[in-house]
Short mmCIF file of C-alpha atoms in Angstrom, two decimals:
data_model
loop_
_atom_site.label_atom_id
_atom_site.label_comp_id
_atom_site.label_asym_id
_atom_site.label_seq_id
_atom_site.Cartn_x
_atom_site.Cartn_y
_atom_site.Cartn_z
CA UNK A 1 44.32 74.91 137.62
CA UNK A 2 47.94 73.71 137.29
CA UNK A 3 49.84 73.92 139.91
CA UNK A 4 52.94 76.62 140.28
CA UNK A 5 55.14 73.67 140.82
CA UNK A 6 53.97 71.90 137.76
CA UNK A 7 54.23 74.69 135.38
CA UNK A 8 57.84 75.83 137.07
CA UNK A 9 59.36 72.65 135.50
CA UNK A 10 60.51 72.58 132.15
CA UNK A 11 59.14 69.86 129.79
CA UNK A 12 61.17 67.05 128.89
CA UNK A 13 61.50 66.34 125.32
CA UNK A 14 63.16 63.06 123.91
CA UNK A 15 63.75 63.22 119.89
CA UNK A 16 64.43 60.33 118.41
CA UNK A 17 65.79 61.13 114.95
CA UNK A 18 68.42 60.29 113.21
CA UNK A 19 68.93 62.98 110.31
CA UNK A 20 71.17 65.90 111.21
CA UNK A 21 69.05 68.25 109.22
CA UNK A 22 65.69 67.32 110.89
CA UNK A 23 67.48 67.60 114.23
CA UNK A 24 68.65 71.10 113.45
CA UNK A 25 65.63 72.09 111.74
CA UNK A 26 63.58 70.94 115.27
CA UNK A 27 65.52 72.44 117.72
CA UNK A 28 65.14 75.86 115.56
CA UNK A 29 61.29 75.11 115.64
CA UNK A 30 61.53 74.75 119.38
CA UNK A 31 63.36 77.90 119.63
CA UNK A 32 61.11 80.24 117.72
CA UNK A 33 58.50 78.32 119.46
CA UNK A 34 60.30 79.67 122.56
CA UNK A 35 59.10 76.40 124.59
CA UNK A 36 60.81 75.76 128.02
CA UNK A 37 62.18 72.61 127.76
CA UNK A 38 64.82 70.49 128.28
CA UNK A 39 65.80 68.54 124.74
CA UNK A 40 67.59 64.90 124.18
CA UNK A 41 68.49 64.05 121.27
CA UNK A 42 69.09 60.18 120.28
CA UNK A 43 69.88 58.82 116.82
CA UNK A 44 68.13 55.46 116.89
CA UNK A 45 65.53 53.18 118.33
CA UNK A 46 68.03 51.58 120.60
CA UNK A 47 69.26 54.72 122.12
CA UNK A 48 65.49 55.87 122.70
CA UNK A 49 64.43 52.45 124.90
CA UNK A 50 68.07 52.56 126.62
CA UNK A 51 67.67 56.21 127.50
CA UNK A 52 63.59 55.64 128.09
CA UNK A 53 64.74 52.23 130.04
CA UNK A 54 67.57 54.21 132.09
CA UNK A 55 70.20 52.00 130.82
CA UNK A 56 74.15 52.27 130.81
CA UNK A 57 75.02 55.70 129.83
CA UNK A 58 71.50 57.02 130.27
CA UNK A 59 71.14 55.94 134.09
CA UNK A 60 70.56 59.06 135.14
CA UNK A 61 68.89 60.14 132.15
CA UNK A 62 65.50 62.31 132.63
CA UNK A 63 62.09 61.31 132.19
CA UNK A 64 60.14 62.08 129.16
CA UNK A 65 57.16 64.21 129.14
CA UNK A 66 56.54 63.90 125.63
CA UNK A 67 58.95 61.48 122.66
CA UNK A 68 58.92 62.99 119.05
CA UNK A 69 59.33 60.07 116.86
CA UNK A 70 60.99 59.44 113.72
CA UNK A 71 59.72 55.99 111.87
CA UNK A 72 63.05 55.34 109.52
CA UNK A 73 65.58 55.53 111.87
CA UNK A 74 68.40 52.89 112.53
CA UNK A 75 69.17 49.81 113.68
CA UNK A 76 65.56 49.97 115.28
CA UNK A 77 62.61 51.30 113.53
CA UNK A 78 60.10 54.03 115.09
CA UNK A 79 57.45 51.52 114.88
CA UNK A 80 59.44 48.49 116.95
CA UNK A 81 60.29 51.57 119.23
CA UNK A 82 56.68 52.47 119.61
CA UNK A 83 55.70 48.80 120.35
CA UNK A 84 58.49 48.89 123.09
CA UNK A 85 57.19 52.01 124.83
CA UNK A 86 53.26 51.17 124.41
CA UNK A 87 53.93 47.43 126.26
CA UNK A 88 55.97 48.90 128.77
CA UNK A 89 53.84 49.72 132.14
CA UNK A 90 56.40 52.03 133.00
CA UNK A 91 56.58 53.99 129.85
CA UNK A 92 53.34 54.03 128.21
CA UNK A 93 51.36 57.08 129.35
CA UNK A 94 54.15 59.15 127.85
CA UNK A 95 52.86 60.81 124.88
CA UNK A 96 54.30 60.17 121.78
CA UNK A 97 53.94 62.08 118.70
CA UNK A 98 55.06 60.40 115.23
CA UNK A 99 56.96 62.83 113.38
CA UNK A 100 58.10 61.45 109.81
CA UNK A 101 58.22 62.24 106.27
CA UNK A 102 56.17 58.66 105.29
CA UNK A 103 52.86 59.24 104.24
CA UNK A 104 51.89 55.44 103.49
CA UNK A 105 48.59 54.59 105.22
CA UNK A 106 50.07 51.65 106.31
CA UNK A 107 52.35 53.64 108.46
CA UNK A 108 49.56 55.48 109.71
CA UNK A 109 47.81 52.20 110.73
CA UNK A 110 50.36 50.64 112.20
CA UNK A 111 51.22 53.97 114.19
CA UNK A 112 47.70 54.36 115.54
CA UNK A 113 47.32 50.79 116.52
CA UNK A 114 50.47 50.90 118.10
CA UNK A 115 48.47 54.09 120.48
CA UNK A 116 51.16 56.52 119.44
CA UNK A 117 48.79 59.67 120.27
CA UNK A 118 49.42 61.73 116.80
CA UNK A 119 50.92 60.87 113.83
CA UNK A 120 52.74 64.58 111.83
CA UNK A 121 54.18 64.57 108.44
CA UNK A 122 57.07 66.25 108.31
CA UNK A 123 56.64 69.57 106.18
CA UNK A 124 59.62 70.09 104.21
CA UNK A 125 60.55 73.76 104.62
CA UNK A 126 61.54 75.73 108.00
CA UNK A 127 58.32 78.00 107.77
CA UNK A 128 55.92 75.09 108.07
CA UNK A 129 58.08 72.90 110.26
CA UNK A 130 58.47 75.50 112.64
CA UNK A 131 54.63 76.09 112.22
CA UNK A 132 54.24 71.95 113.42
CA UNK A 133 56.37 72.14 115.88
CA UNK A 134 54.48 75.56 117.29
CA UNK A 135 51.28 73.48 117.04
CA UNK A 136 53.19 70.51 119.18
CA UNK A 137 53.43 73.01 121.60
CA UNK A 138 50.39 75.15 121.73
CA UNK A 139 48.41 71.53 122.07
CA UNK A 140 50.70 68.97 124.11
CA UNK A 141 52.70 71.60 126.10
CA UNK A 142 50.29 74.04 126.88
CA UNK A 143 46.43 72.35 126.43
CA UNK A 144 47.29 68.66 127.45
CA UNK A 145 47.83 67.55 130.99
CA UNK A 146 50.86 65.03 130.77
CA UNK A 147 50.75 62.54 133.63
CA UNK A 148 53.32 63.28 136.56
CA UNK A 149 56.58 62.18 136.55
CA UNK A 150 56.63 58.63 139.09
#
């Protein structure tokens, strides 16, 4: 059984995406979803390993439990930021879960031999995306047992 402490703390979400839509369309997933968490938002691959590295303006940034994951994003790609995390002692337990519209098996590959730990296409309506992002929740947030925080 989990702990009172443990379930008392919100989950930490990073999402690392850099279309306004998506990141609208996620938070109102989250929302009907009604999950208690706590929700950064960062536009690009090198915003996700400065914030995930507590650099500069993220120093004091939170801990990830779990790092939605765009593949086309900017001036790093999802993939090079997967690599980063997965490498990293310090950062690869956290879950990540590949959220993007590419459906090339390639993608998928490279994804799953990169050990991101799921790999979503991104639905395009609200209904269905808020139906993913439900599922997110009902099996990483609520099922899964993320590692503590060190």
């Amino acid at each position: 059984l989990m702990t009172t402490e443990m379930q008392a703390r919100p989950v930490e979400l990073l999402l690392v995406e850099d279309s306004p839509g998506d990141v609208r369309l996620t938070i109102e997933a989250l929302k009907e979803g009604r999950v208690i968490n706590n929700l950064t938002v960062v536009h690009d691959g090198e915003e996700a390993i400065a914030l995930l590295r507590r650099q500069g303006q993220y120093a004091n940034a939170a801990r990830p439990d779990l790092i939605l994951l765009d593949l086309n994003l900017p001036r790093m790609g999802g993939l090079e930021v997967l690599a980063e995390i997965k490498v990293d002692p310090e950062l690869q337990q956290i879950p990540v879960v590949v959220l993007t519209t590419s459906q090339s098996e390639q993608d998928v590959l490279h994804t799953y031999e990169l050990h991101a730990n799921c790999y979503i296409v991104k639905p395009v309506d609200l209904d269905q995306f808020i139906s993913v992002v439900q599922s997110i929740k009902s099996f990483w947030l609520a099922v899964v047992v993320l590692p503590p925080h060190g």
